[in-house]
XYZ file of C-alpha atoms in Angstrom:
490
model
C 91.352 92.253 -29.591
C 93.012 95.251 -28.339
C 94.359 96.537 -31.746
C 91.708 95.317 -33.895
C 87.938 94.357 -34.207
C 86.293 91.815 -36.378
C 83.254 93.062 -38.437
C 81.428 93.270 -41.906
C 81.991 96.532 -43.734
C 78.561 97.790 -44.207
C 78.102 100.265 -46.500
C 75.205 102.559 -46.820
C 74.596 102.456 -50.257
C 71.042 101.781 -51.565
C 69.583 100.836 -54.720
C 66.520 103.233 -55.133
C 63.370 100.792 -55.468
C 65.330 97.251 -53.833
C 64.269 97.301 -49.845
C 66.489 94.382 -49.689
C 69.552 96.537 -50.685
C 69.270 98.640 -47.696
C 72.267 96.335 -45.967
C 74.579 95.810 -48.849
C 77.798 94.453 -47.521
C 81.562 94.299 -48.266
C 83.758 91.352 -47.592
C 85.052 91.324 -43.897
C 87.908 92.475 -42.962
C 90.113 93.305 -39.824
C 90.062 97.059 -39.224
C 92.329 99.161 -37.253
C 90.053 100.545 -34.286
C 91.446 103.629 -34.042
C 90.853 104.333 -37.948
C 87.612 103.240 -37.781
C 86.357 104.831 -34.890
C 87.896 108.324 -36.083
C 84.642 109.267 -37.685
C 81.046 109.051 -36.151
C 80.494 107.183 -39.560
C 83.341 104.637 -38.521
C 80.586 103.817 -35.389
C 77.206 103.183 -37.515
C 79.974 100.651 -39.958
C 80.780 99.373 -36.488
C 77.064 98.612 -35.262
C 75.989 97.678 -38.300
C 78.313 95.141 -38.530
C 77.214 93.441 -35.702
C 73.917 92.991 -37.598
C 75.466 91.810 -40.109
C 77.473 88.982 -37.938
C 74.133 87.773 -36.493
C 72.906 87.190 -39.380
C 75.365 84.494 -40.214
C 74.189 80.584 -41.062
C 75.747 79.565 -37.840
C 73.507 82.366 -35.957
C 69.942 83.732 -36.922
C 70.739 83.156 -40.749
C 70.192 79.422 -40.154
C 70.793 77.188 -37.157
C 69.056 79.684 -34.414
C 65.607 80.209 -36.681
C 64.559 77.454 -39.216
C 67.237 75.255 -38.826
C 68.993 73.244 -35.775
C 66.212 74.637 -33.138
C 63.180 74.312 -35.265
C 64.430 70.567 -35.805
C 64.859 69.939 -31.673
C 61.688 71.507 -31.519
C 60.522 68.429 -33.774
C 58.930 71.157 -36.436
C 59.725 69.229 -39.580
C 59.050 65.705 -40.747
C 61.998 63.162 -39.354
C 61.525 61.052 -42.849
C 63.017 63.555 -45.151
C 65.866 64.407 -43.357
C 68.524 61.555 -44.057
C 69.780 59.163 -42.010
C 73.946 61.000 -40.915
C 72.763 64.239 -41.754
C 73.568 66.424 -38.755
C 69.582 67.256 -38.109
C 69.349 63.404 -37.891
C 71.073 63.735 -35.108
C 69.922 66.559 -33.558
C 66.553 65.061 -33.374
C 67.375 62.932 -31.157
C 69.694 65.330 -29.179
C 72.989 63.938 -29.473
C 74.661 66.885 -28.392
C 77.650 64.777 -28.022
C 78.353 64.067 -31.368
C 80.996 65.804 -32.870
C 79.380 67.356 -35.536
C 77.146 69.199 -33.268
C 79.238 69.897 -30.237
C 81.429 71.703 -33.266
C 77.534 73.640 -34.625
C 77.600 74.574 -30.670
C 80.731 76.351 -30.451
C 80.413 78.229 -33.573
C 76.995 78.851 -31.594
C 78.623 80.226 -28.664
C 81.815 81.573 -30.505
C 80.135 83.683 -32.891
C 77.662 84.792 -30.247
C 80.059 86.154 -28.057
C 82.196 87.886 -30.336
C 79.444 89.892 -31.150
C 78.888 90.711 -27.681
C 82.678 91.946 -27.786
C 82.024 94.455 -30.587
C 79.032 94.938 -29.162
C 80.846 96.073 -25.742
C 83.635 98.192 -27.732
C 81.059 100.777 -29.026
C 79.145 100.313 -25.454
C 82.590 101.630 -23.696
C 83.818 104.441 -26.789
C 80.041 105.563 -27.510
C 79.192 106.492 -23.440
C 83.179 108.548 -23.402
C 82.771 110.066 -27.031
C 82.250 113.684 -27.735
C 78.711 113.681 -28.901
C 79.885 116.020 -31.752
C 82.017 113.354 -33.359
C 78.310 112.262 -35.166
C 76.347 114.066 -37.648
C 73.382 114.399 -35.454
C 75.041 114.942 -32.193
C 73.847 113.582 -28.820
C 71.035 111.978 -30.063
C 72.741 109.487 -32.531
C 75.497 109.175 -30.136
C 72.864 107.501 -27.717
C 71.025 105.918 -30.546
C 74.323 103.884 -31.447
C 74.982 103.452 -27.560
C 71.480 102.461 -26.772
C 71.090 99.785 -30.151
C 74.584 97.798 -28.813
C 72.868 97.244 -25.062
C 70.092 95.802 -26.253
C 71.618 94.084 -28.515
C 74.222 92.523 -26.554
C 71.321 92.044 -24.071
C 69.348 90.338 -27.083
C 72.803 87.807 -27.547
C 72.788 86.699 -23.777
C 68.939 86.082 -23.316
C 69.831 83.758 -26.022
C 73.052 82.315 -24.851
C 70.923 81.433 -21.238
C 68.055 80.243 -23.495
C 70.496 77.590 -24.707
C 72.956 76.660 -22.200
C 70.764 76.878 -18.984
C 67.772 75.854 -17.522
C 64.852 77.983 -17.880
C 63.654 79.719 -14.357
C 60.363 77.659 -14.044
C 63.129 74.180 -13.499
C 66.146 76.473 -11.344
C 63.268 77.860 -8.879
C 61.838 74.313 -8.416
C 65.185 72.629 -7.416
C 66.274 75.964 -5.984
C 69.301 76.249 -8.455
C 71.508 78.797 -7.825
C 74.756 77.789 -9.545
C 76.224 79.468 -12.254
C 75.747 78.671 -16.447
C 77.326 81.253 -18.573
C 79.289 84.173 -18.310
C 77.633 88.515 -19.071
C 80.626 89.224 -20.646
C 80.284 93.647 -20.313
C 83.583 94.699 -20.135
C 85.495 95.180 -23.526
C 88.614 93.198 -23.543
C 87.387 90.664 -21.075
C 88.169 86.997 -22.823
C 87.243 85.043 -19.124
C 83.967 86.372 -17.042
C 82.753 83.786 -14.416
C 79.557 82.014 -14.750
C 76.150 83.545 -13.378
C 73.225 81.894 -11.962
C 70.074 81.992 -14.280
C 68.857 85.055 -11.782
C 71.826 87.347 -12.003
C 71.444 87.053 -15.868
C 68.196 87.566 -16.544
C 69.022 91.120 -14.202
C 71.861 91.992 -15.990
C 69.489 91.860 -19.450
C 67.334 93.601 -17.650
C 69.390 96.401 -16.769
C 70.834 96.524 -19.629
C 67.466 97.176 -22.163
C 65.946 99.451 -19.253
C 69.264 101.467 -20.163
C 68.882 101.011 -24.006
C 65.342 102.002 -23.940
C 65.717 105.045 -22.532
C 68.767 106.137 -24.857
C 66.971 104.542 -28.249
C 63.407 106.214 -27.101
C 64.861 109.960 -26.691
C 65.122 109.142 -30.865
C 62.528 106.771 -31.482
C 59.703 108.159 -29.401
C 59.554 111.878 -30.800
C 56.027 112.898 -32.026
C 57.427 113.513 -35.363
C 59.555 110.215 -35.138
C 56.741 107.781 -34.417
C 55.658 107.404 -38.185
C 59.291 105.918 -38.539
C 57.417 102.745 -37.234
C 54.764 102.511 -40.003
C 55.315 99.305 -42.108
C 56.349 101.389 -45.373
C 58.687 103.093 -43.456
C 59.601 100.699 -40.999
C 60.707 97.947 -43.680
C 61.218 99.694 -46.433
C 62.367 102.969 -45.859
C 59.841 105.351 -46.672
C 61.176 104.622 -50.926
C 58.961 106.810 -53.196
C 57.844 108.941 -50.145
C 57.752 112.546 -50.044
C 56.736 112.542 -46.028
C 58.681 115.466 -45.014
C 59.176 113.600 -41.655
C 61.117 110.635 -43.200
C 64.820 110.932 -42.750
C 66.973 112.104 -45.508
C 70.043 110.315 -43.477
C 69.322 106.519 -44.368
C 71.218 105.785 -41.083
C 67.560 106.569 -39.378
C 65.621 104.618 -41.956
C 64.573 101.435 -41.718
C 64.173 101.148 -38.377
C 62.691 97.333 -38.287
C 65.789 96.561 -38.934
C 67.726 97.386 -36.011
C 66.967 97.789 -32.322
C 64.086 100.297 -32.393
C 62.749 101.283 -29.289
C 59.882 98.507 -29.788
C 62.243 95.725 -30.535
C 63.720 96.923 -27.085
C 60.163 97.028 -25.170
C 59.393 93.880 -27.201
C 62.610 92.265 -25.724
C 62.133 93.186 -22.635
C 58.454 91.981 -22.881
C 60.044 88.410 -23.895
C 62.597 88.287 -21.163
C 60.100 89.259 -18.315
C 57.773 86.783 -19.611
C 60.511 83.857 -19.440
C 61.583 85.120 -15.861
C 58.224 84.865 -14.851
C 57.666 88.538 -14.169
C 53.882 88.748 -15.507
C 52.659 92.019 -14.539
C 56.039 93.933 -15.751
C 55.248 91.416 -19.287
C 52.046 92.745 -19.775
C 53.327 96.358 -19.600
C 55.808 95.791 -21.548
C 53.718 93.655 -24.290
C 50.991 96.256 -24.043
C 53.461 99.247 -25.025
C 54.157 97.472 -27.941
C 50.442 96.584 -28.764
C 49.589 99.786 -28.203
C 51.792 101.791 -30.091
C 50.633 104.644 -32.362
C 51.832 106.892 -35.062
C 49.929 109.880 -36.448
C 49.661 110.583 -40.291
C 47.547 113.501 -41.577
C 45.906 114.426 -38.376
C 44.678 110.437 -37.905
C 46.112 107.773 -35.645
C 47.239 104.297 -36.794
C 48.756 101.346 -34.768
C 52.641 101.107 -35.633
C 52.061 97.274 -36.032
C 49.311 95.761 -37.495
C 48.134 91.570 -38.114
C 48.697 91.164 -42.063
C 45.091 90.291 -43.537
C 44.400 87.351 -44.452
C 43.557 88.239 -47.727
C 47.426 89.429 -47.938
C 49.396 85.892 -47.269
C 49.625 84.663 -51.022
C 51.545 87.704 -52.041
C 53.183 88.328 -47.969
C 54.800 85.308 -46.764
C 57.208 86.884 -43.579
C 53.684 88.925 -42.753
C 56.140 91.046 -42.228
C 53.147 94.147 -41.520
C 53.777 92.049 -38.186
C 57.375 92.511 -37.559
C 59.004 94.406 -34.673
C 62.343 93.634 -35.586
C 64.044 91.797 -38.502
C 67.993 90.957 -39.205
C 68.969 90.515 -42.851
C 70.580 88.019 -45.470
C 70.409 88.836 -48.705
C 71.524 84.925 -49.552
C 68.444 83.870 -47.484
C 66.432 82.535 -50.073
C 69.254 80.900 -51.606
C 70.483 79.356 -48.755
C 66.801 78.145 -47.507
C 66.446 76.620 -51.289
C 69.162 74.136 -50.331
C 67.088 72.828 -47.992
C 63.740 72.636 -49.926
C 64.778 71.388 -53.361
C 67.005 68.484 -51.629
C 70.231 70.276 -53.268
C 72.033 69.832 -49.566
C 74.993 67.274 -50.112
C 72.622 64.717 -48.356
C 69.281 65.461 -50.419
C 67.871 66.484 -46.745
C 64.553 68.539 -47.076
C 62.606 70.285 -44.700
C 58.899 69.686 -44.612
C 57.310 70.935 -41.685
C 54.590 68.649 -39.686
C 51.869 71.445 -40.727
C 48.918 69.104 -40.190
C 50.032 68.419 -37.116
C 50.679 71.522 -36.146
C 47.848 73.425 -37.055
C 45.458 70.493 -36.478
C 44.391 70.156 -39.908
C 42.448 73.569 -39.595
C 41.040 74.425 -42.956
C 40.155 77.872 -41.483
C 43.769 78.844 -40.347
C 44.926 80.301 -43.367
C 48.698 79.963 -42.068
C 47.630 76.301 -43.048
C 46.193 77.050 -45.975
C 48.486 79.939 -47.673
C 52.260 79.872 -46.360
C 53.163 76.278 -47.135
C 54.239 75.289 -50.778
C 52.484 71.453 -50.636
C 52.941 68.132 -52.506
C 52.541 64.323 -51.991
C 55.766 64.602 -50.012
C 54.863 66.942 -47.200
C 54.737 70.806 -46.535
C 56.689 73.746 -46.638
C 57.313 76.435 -45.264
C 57.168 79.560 -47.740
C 58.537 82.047 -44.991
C 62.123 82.061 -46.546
C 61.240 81.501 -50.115
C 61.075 84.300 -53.333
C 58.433 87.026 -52.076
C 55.764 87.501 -54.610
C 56.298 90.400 -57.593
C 55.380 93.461 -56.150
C 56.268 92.761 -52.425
C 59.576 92.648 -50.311
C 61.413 90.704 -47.683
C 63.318 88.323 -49.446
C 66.262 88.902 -46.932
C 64.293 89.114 -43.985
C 64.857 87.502 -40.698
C 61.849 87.560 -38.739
C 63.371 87.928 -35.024
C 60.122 89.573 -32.900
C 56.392 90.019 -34.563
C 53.172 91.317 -32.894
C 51.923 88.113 -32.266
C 54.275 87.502 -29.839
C 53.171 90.079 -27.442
C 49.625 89.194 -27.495
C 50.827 85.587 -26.261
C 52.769 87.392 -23.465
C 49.777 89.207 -22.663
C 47.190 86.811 -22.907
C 49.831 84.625 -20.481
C 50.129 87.198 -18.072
C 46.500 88.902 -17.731
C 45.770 84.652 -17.509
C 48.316 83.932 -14.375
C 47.618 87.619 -12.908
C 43.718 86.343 -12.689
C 42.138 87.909 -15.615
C 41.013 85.070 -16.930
C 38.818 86.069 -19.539
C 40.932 88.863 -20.517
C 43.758 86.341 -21.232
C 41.821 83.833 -23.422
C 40.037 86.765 -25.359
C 43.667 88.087 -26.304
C 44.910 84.198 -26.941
C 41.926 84.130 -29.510
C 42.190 87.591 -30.799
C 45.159 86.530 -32.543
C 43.600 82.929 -33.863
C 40.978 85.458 -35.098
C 43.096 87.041 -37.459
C 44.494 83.883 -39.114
C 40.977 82.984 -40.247
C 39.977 80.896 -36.974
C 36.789 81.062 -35.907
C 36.075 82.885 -32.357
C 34.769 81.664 -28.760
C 36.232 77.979 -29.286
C 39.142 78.421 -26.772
C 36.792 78.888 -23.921
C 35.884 75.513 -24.026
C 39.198 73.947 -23.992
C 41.130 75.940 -21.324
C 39.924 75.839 -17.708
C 43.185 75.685 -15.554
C 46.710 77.036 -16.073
C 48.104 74.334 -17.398
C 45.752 73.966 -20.234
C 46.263 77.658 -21.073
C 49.786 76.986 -21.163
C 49.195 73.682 -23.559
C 46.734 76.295 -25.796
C 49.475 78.975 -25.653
C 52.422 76.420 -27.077
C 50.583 75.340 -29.227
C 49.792 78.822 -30.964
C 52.709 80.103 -30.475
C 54.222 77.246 -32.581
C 51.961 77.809 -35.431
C 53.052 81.496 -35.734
C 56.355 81.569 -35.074
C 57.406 78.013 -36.878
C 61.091 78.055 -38.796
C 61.602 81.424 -35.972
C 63.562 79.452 -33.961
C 61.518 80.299 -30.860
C 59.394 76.753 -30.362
C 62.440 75.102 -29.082
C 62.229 78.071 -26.349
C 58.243 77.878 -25.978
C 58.803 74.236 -25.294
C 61.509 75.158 -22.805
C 59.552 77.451 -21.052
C 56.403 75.556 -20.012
C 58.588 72.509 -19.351
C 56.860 70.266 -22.070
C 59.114 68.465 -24.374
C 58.394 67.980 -27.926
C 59.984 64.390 -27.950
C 60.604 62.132 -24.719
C 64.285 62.204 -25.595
C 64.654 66.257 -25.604
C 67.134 68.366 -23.408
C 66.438 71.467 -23.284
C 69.935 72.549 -21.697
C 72.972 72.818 -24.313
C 76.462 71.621 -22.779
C 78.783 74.283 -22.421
C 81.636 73.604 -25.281
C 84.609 72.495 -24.941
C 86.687 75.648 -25.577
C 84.399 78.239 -24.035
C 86.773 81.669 -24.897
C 85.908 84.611 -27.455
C 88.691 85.754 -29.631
């Protein structure tokens, strides 16, 4: 890995009027490091590559959103997925098998060879002469700042899976070690960390992206970068003299803005059980503000409801996206029974949302028949919107769970159900019910899964929900992947 680095050629050509064009791709290929990293252009191919590589089936294109977590979360409807079919198995978590000990190392492969591209433009980006890049310092730092969180972003992940979350370690005062924070390039063997030393090393790590990504991010003039038009689809057909001519800065949903990072670290806290830092964190994000002819809008807004027919990813919601442009192809395989075992997908919706008439989640983003439900998150977009190739990785909704958690355990306990229903409000729900069901911390945390399931179904981040409060979604579930068999990165 000395001589050479792994990535997808991304090219930053765009199709004037196609948002989902912004990423267009060339095959893969093994590049010469020193070639490529000759240019400051040879670093945003670089980064952008490791986008690209996350985006895979065997990562966030698949197996890590709607696919093999969303089925051990039990999200989808054991009858239509056949009997051998590798999601047969994984519902009843026989991580064992070989079929999906081989799904968990290309889990953990893939994973942590993005972490090593991630750590070769962490180490040349922090030595290189800022005037290498177009826009000097400040996309120097940009580039730096994008590959800590993300390789931040990888190992929350990796610990997600292959350890025990902190609520089980501090109860049987677990210090051992589970995986390795690989954060030295050309390191193929890091010793395992406890669950503690991890979760400080993320820390660390988007504390340091922040900073770098925010000097860019943050400006006054930069902020309406985070408006949906511009945040998702590029500012196309706008003659804002504020929007970027360099596309590198456009569509900044896509990458590691500096509200994916806050967002992050908003998640991670949460998960450590680090309320009052969660709420800050959450809050920043909630609170965000851009200003556009002398008026001041929210950066992220809750879709209306009025929206979902023709807005399936709600993606006025989204903090930060990846991209496939085969997404809706490959989720078709999965919904038409074309899969080599006619397996479908069809989500337990009435289950999930209770049979709620009012929830117009229910009611809107599922494609129904007599055979079940499904989800329309990954299917065509409507004409006139966009987001066929959108990943939905961190949305709004999110951080009013982490707040409503926190201000809830911190002893605002009116505060936290108000901001638990505030977001049931906007999906059609009629207010002031919650009051009546929670009256302890466990039930908030039972109210709390169980909304945070209906958002962020075929995500990938139930599985993690369920994880979290300790509450398994099937008697049989472990929460803890084993590590695989051949644990190095190539």
């Amino acid at each position: 890995m000395k001589n050479k680095i792994l990535i997808g050629l991304v090219l930053f050509a765009f199709t004037l009027g196609s948002c989902d064009s912004w990423l267009d791709v060339a095959p893969d290929d093994q590049v010469n490091e020193e070639t490529l990293f000759k240019t400051g252009e040879g670093y945003r191919t670089a980064l952008n590559g490791v986008y690209k590589d996350l985006s895979v089936t065997s990562l966030y294109g698949r197996e890590m959103t709607w696919g093999f977590l969303d089925v051990l979360a039990q999200c989808y409807d054991s009858w239509s997925i056949n009997s051998g079919h590798i999601y047969d198995k994984a519902l009843s978590y026989k991580y064992q098998d070989k079929e999906i000990k081989s799904l968990i190392q290309s889990i953990w492969s893939n994973s942590y060879n993005a972490v090593a591209n991630c750590n070769n433009l962490i180490d040349r980006a922090q030595k290189e002469d800022p005037s290498k890049f177009a826009e000097g310092e400040e996309e120097r730092n940009l580039i730096w700042g994008e590959a800590l969180a993300l390789r931040a972003f990888i190992h929350f992940d990796m610990l997600r899976l292959f350890a025990p979350s902190p609520r089980v370690v501090k109860a049987a005062g677990d210090d051992k070690g589970y995986i390795p924070y690989y954060e030295r390039y050309g390191s193929i063997s890091e010793p395992n960390l406890s669950v503690t030393d991890i979760l400080s090393k993320v820390e660390r790590d988007l504390l340091k992206a922040k900073e770098l990504v925010g000097a860019c991010d943050t400006i006054a003039e930069h902020m309406i970068w985070h408006k949906t038009s511009y945040r998702m689809a590029g500012g196309e057909g706008s003659d804002d003299p504020n929007i970027p001519k360099d596309l590198f800065y456009t569509y900044r949903g896509y990458r590691m803005n500096y509200y994916a990072v806050t967002a992050l670290l908003a998640r991670v806290y949460s998960y450590a059980g680090k309320h009052q830092e969660a709420y800050q964190q959450a809050m920043e994000v909630i609170d965000a503000k851009f200003v556009e002819s002398g008026i001041s809008y929210p950066c992220f807004n809750f879709t209306a409801t009025t929206d979902f027919a023709n807005n399936y990813k709600l993606y006025d919601e989204l903090i930060f996206t990846l991209s496939n442009k085969r997404m809706v192809d490959d989720y078709s395989t999965y919904t038409t029974g074309a899969s080599s075992s006619n397996t479908r997908l069809f989500v337990l919706a009435d289950d999930i949302y209770e049979y709620d008439s009012d929830d117009q989640r229910y009611e809107k983003l599922f494609s129904t028949s007599i055979d079940g439900a499904m989800s329309k998150k990954y299917m065509k977009q409507t004409a006139g919107s966009y987001g066929d190739n959108m990943i939905p990785m961190i949305r709004l909704s999110e951080m009013y769970y982490i707040a409503a958690e926190a201000q809830y355990k911190l002893g605002n306990v009116s505060d936290g159900i108000s901001l638990l229903d505030w977001v049931r409000m906007k999906r059609g729900i009629r207010g002031g019910q919650l009051e009546e069901l929670i009256s302890d911390e466990s039930e908030m945390e039972y109210e709390l899964l169980k909304e945070a399931i209906k958002d962020l179904v075929c995500e990938g981040q139930a599985f993690y929900y369920y994880k979290r409060f300790n509450q398994k979604p099937d008697s049989k579930a472990e929460f803890v992947f084993p590590l695989p068999d051949n644990q190095t990165i190539h």
